[in-house]
Short mmCIF file of C-alpha atoms and ligand atoms in Angstrom, two decimals:
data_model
loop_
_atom_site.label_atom_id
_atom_site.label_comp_id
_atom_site.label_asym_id
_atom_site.label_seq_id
_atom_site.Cartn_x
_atom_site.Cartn_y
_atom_site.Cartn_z
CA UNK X 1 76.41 110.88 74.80
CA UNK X 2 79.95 112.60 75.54
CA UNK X 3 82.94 111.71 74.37
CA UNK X 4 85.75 110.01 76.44
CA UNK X 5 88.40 111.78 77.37
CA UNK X 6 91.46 109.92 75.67
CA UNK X 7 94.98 109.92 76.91
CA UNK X 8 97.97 109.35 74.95
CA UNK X 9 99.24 105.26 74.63
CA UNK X 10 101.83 105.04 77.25
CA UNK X 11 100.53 107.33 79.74
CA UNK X 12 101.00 106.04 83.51
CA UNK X 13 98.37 106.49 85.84
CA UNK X 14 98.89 105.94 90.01
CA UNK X 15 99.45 107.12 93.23
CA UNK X 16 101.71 108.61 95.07
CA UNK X 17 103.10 108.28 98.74
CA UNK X 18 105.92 109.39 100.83
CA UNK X 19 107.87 107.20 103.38
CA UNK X 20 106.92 109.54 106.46
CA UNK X 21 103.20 109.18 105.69
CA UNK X 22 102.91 106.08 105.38
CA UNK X 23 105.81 103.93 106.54
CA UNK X 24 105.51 104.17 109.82
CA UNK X 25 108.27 104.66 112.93
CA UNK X 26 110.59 107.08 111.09
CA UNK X 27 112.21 107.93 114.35
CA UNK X 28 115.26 109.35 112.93
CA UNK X 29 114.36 112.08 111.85
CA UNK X 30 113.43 116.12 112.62
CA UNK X 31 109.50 115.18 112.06
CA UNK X 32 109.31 112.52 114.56
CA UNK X 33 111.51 114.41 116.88
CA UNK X 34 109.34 117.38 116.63
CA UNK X 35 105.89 115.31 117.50
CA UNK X 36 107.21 114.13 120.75
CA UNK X 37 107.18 117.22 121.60
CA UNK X 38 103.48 117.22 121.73
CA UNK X 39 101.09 119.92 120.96
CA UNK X 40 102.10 120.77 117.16
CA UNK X 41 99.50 117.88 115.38
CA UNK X 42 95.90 119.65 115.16
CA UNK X 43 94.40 116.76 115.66
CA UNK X 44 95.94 115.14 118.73
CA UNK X 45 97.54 112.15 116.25
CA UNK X 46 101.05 110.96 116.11
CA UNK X 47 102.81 109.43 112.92
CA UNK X 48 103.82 106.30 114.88
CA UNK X 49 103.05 103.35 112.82
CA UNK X 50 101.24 105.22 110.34
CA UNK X 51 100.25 103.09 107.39
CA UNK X 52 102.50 100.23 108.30
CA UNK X 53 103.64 100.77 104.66
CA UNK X 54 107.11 99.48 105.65
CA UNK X 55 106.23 95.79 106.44
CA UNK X 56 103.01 96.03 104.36
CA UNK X 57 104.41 97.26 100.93
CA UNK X 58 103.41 94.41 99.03
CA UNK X 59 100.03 94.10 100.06
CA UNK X 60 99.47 97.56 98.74
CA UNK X 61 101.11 97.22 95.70
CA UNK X 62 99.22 93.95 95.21
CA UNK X 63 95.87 96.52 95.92
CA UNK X 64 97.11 99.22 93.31
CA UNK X 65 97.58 96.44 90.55
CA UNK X 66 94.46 95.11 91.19
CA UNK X 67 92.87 98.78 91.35
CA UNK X 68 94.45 99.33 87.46
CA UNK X 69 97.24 101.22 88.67
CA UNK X 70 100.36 100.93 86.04
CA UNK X 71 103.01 103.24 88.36
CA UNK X 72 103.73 103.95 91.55
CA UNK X 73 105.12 106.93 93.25
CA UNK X 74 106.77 106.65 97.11
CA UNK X 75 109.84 108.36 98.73
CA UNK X 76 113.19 106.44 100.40
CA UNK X 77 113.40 107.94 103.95
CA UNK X 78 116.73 109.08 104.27
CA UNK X 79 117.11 108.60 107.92
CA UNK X 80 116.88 105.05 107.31
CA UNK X 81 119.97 104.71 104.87
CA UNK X 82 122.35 107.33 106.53
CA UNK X 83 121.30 106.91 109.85
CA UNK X 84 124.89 109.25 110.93
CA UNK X 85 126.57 111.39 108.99
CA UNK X 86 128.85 109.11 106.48
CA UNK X 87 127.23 105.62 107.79
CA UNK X 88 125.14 103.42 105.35
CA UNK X 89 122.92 101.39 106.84
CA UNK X 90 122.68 98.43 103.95
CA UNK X 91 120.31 96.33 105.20
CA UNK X 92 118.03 99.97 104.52
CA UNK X 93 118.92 100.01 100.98
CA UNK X 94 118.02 96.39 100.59
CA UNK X 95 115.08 97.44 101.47
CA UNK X 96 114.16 99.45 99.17
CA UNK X 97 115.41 97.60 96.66
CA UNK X 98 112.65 95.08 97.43
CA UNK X 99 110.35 97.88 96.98
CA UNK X 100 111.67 98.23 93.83
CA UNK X 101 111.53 95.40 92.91
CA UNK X 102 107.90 94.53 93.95
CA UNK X 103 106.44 97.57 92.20
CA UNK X 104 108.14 96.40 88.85
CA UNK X 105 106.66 92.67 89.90
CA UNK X 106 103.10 93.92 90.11
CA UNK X 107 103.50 95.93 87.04
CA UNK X 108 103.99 99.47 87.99
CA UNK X 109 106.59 101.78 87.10
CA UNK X 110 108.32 103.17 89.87
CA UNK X 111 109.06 106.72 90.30
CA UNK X 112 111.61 107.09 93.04
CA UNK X 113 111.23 110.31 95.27
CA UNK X 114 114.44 111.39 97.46
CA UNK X 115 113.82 113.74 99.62
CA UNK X 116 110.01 114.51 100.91
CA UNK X 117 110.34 116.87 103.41
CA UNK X 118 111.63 114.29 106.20
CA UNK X 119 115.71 114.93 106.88
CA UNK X 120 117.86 112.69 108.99
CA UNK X 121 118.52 114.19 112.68
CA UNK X 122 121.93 114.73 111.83
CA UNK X 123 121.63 116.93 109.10
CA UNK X 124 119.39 118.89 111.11
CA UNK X 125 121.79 119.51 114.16
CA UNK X 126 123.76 120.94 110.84
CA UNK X 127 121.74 123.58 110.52
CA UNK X 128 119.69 121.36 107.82
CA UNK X 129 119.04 123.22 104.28
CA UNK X 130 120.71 126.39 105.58
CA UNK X 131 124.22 124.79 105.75
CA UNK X 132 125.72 125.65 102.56
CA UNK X 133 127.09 122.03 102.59
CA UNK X 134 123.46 120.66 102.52
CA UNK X 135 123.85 120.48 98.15
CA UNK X 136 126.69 118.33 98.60
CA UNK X 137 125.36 115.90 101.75
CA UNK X 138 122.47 115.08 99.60
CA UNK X 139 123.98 114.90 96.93
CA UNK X 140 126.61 111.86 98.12
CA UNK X 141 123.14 109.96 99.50
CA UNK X 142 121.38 110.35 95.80
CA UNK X 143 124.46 108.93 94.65
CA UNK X 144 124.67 105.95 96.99
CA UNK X 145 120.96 105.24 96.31
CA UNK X 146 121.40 105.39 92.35
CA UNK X 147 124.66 103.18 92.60
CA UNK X 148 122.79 100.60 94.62
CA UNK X 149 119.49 100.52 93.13
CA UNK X 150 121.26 100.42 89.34
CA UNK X 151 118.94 99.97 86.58
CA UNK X 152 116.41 99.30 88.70
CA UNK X 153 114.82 102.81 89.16
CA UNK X 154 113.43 104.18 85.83
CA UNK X 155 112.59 107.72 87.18
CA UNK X 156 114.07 109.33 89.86
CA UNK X 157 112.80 112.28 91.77
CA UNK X 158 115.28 114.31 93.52
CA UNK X 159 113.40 116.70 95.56
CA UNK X 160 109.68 116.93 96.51
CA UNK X 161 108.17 120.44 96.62
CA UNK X 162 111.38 122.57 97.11
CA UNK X 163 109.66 126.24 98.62
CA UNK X 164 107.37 123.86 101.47
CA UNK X 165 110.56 123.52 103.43
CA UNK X 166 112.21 127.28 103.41
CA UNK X 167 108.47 128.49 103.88
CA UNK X 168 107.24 125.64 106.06
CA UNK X 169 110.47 126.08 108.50
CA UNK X 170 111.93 129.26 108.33
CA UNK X 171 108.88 131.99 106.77
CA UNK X 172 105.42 130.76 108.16
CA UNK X 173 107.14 128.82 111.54
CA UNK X 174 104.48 125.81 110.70
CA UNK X 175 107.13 122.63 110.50
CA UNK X 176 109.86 122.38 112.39
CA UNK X 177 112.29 123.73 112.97
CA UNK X 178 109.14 126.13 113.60
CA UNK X 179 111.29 129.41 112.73
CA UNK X 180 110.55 132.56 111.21
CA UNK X 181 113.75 134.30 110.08
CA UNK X 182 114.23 135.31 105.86
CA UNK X 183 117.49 135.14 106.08
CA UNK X 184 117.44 131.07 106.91
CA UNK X 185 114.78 130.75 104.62
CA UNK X 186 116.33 132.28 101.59
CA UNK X 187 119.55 130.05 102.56
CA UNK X 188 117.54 127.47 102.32
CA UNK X 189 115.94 128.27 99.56
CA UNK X 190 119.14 128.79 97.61
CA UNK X 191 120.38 125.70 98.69
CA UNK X 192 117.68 123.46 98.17
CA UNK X 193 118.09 124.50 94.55
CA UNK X 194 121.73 123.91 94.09
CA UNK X 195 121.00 120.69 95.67
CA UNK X 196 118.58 119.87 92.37
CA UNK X 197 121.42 120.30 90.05
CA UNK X 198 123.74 118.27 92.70
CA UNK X 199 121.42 115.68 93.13
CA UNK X 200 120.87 115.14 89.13
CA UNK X 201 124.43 114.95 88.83
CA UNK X 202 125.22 112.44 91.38
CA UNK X 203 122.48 109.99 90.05
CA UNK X 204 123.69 110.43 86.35
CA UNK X 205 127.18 109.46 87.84
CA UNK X 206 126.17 106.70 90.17
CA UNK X 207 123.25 104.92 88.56
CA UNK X 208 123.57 101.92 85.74
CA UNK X 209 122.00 103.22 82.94
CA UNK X 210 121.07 107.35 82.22
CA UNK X 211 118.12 107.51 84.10
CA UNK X 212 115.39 110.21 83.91
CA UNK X 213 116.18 112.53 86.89
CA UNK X 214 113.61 115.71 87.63
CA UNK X 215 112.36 117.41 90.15
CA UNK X 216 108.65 117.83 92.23
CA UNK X 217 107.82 121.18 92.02
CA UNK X 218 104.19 122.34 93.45
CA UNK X 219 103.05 124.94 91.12
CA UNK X 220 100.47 126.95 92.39
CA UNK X 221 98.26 129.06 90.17
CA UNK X 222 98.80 132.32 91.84
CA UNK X 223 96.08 135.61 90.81
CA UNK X 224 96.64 139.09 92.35
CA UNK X 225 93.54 140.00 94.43
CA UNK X 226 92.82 142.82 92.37
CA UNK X 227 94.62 144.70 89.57
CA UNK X 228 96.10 147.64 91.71
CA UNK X 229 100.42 147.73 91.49
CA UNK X 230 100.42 146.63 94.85
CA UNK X 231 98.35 143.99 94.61
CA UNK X 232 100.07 142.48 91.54
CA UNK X 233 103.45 143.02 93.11
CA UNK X 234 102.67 140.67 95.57
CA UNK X 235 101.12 138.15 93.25
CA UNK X 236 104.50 138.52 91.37
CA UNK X 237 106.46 138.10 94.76
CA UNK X 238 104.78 134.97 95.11
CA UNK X 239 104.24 133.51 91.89
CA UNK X 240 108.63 133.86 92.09
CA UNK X 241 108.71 132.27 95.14
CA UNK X 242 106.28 129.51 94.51
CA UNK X 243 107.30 128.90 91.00
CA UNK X 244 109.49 130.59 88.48
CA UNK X 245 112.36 130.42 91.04
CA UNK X 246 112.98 126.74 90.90
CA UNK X 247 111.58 126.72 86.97
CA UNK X 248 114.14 129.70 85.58
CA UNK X 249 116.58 128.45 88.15
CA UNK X 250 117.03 124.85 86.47
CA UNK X 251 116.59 126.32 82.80
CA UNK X 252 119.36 128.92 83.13
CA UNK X 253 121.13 127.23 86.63
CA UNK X 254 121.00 130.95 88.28
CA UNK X 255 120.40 131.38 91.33
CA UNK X 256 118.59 134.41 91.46
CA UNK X 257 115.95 136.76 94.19
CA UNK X 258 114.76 136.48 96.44
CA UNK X 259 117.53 134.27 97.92
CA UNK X 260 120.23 136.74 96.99
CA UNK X 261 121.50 138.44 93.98
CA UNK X 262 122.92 136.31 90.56
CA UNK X 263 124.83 133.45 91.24
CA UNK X 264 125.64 131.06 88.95
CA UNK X 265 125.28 127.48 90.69
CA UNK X 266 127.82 124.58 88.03
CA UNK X 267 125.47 121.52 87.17
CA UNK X 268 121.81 123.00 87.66
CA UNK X 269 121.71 124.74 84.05
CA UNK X 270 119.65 122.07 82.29
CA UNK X 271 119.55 119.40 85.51
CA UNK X 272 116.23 118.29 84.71
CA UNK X 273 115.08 115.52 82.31
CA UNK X 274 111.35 116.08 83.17
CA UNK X 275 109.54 118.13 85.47
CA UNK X 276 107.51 116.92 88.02
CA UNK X 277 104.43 118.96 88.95
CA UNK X 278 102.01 118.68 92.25
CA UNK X 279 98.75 120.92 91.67
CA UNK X 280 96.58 121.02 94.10
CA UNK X 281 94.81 125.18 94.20
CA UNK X 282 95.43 128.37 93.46
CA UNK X 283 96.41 131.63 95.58
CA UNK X 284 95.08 135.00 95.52
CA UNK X 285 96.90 137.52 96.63
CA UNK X 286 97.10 141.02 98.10
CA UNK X 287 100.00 143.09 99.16
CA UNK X 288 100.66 142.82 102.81
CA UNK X 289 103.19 144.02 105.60
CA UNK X 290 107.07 142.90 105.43
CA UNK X 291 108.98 140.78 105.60
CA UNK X 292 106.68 139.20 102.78
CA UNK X 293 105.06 141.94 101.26
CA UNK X 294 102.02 139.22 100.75
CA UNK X 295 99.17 138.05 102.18
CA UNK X 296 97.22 135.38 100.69
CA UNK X 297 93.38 135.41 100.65
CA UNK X 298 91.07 133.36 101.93
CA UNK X 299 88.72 131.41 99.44
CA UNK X 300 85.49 133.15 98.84
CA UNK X 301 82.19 132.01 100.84
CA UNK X 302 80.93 130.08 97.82
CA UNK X 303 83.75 128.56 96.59
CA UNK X 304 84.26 125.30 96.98
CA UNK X 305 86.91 124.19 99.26
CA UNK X 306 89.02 121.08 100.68
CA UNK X 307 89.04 119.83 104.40
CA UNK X 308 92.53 121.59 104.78
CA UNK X 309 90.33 124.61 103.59
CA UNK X 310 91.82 124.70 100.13
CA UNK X 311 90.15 125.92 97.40
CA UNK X 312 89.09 123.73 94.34
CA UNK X 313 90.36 125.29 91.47
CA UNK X 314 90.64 123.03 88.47
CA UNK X 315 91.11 125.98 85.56
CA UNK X 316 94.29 126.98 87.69
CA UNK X 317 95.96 123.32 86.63
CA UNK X 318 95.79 124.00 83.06
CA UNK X 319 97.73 127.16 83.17
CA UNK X 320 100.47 125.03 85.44
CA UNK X 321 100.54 122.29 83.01
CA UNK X 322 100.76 124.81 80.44
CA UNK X 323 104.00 126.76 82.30
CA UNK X 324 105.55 123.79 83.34
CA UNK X 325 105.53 122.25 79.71
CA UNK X 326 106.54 125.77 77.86
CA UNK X 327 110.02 124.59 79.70
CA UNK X 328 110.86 122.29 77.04
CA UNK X 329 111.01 118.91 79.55
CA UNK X 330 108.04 116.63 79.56
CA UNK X 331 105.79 116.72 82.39
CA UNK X 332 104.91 114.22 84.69
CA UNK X 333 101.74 115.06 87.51
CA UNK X 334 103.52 113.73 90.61
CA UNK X 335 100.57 114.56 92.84
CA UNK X 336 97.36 116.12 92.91
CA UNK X 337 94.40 115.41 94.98
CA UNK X 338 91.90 116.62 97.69
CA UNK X 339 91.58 116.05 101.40
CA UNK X 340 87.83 115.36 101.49
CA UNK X 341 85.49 113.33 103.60
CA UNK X 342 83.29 113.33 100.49
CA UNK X 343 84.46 110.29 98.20
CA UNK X 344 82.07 112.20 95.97
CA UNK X 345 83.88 115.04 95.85
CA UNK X 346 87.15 113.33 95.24
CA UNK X 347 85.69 111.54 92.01
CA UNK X 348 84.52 114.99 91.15
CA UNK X 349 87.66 116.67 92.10
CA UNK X 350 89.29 113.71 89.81
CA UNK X 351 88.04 114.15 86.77
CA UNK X 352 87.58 117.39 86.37
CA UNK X 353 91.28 117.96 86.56
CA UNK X 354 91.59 115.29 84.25
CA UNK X 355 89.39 117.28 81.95
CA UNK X 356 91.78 120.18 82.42
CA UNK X 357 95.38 118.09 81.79
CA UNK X 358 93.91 116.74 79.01
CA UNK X 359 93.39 119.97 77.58
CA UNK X 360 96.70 120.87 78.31
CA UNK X 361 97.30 117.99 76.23
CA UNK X 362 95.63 118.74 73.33
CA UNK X 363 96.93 122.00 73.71
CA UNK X 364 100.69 121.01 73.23
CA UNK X 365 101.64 120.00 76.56
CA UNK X 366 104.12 117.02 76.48
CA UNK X 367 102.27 115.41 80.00
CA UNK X 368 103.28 111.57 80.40
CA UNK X 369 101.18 110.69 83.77
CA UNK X 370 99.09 110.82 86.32
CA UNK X 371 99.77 110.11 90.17
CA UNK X 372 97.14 110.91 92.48
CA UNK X 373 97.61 111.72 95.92
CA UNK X 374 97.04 109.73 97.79
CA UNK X 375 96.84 106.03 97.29
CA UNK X 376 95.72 105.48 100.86
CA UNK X 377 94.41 107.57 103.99
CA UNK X 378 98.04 108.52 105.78
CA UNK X 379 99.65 111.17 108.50
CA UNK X 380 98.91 114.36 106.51
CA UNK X 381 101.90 116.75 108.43
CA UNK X 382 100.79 119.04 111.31
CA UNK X 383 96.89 118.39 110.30
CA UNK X 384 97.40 114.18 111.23
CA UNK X 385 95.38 111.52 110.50
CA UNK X 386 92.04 113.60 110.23
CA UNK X 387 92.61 114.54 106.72
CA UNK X 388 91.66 111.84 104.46
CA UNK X 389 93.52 112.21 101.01
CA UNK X 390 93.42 108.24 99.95
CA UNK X 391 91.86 106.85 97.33
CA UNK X 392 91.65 103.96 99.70
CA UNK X 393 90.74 104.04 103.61
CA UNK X 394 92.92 102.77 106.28
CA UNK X 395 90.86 101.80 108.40
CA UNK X 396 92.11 103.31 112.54
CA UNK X 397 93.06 99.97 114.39
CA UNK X 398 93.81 97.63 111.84
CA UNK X 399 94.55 99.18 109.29
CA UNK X 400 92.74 97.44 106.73
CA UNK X 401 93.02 98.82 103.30
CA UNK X 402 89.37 99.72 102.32
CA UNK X 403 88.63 101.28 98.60
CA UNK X 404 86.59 103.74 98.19
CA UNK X 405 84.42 104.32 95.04
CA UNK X 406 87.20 106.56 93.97
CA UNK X 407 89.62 103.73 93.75
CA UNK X 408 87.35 102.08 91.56
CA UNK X 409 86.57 104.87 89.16
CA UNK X 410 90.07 105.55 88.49
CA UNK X 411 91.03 101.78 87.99
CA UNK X 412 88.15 102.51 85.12
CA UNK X 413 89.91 105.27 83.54
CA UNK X 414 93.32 103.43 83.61
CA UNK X 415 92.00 100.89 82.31
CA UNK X 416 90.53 102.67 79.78
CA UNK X 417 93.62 105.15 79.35
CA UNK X 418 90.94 108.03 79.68
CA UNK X 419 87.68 109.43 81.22
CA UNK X 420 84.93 107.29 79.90
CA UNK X 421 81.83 109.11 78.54
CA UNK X 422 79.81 107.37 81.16
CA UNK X 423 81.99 109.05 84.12
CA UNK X 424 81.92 112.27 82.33
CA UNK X 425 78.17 111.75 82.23
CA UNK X 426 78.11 111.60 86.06
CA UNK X 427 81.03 113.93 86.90
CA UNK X 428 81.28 116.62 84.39
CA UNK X 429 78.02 117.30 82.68
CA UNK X 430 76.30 119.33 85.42
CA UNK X 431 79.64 121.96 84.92
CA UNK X 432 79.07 122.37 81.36
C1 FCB Z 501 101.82 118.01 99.26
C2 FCB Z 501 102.84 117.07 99.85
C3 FCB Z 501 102.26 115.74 100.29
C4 FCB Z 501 100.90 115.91 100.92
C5 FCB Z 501 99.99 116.73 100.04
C6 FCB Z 501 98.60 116.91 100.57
O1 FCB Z 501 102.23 119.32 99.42
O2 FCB Z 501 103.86 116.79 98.93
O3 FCB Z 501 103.18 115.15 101.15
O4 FCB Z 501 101.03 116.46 102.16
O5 FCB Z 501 100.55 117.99 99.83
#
């Protein structure tokens, strides 16, 4: 018989969300703007009423109790509380302070994300993160949020996976404002990472108590495709892009290259209490034509991959885990999951990056929790509703909230505060 799998006492386990995915009529906002266009959403889907999160918040809390969770990760759409430049709309922030509220009620610990990819129309006829104001705009919001939600938030995320927008918007031309032009994206890029040490400082001004305030980076384990100089050039040009940029740029507040030479940004030095860290694969790389200088692989035939066509790469999260805790700030997992039709493959998927955190663990790593993504089928970006990442269905019509076997596993290991030999039996012992 195996052993289990133990995690440290106090370790939260949940899901994750994001008010765009699964709230349901955002219409204020560059996303929702960008679907009526028609034509971007592979599969012919529209966010519209998504999950019906919004009105259905405590139901699903009420599931994620009962399902063993003990926190809870979703994002405040910022459309809804500045719906103009400078206007608050209160009623908004109510709210969320009912969601708040209800998580702590069903016994969850919140963690409070800010900004997940979904920016108020406004800022976007501003030019969005390439106005060098955009530290500053988002800054006074985190600040309104932290004054009115007080003591209420115990963890507050200030911005969810920082290179998806500059890459997403202005390098690859996938999410809007569908662009492809370095110099916006390296704006952007600088200025999404001023806005972490802006955002930190305006919560630790604004908010009740001292709050823990981090951000969501999505480390990706990134290998060179082979070890010629050119090929681990580009690996490096990546690996700086995807990760050490934001990483080095909160531990010594510099921002450095790609964006643009050394600049010293006041209050990012430092502004993180924890680090938040989304895994999902890795990336190999090979040196390609400008402006990037990369171009990223495709998995091998026999590797196993994701719906979205990632690959499933499990070793890759240790070395994250590992990196992200050599920082100094404990780690929190903010996401990490699998779009799979497979339930099967998500237990699988599960636990064996369970196996690998808790190595990390036992290796030194100061990791505090785990939030899967996602609790519940949701509008996955410009791939829709076809990709299922929930632990739990929702079902097309009436959106019924259906667990899947998943849901139950993982209430087991919360439960149990670890991977039970018996799962481990199932799961693990044929990759021995
Ligand atoms: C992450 C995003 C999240 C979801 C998952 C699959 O990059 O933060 O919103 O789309 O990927």
């Amino acid at each position: 018989m195996s052993d289990s799998l133990r995690f440290p006492g106090g370790f939260l386990w949940g899901a994750a969300t994001s008010s765009y995915q699964v709230e349901g009529n955002n219409h204020n906002n560059q996303w929702w703007a960008w679907e009526q266009e028609g034509g971007h959403i592979e599969d012919g889907t529209v966010s519209g009423l998504a999950c019906d999160h919004y009105n259905r918040f405590q139901e699903d809390f009420a599931l994620a109790q009962e399902l063993g969770h003990n926190a809870h990760r979703f994002s405040i759409e910022w459309s809804r509380i500045e719906p103009e430049e400078g206007r608050w709309d209160e009623k908004e922030v109510e709210h969320y302070r009912r969601v708040v509220e209800s998580v702590r009620e069903h016994g969850m610990v919140p963690f409070v994300t800010l900004h997940h990819f979904t920016n108020p129309l406004w800022f976007e006829r501003l030019g969005a993160w390439t106005n060098p104001r955009a530290p500053e705009l988002v800054a006074r919001y985190a600040g309104h949020m932290a004054k009115a939600l007080g003591g209420a938030v115990p963890f507050w995320l200030t911005i969810n996976e920082p290179s998806v927008t500059p890459a997403g918007g202005y390098m690859t031309g996938e999410f809007p404002p569908c662009e492809r032009d370095m110099n916006k994206a390296m704006a952007a890029a600088k200025h999404i990472l001023i806005a972490l040490g802006t955002m930190h400082q305006a919560i630790k001004e604004n908010a009740l108590h001292d709050p823990p305030v981090g951000p969501v980076i999505n480390m990706t384990y990134v290998q060179p495709a082979s070890d010629s100089e050119e090929d681990s050039r580009a690996a490096r040009i990546l690996d700086r892009y995807l990760n050490s940029y934001w990483l080095d740029g909160l531990r010594d507040g510099v921002v450095g290259p790609p964006a643009e030479g050394r600049e010293e940004a006041p209050g990012l030095k430092g502004a993180w209490d924890f680090v938040g860290v989304n895994y999902y694969s890795r990336a190999r790389v090979k040196a390609g034509p400008p402006p990037t200088l990369i171009e990223q692989l495709s998995p091998d035939a026999d590797a196993e991959t994701s719906t979205m066509g990632w690959e499933v790469y499990p070793e890759g999260f240790y070395h994250c885990l590992m990196r992200a805790a050599s920082h100094g700030v404990p780690v929190y997992i903010t996401e990490n999951g699998i779009g799979t039709d497979d339930d099967e493959q998500r237990c699988r998927y599960i636990v064996r990056h369970l196996r690998e955190a808790h190595r990390a663990l036992r290796d030194g790593a100061d990791i505090r929790s785990y939030l899967h993504w996602c609790f519940q089928d949701n509008f996955e970006w410009t791939r829709g509703f076809r990709q299922k990442f929930g632990m739990v269905a929702t079902r097309p019509g009436t959106l019924d909230r259906l667990p899947k076997p998943s849901a139950y596993m993982f209430r087991d290991i919360a439960r149990e505060n670890g991977v039970t030999p018996e799962i481990i039996e199932r799961y693990l012992e044929s990759d021995r």
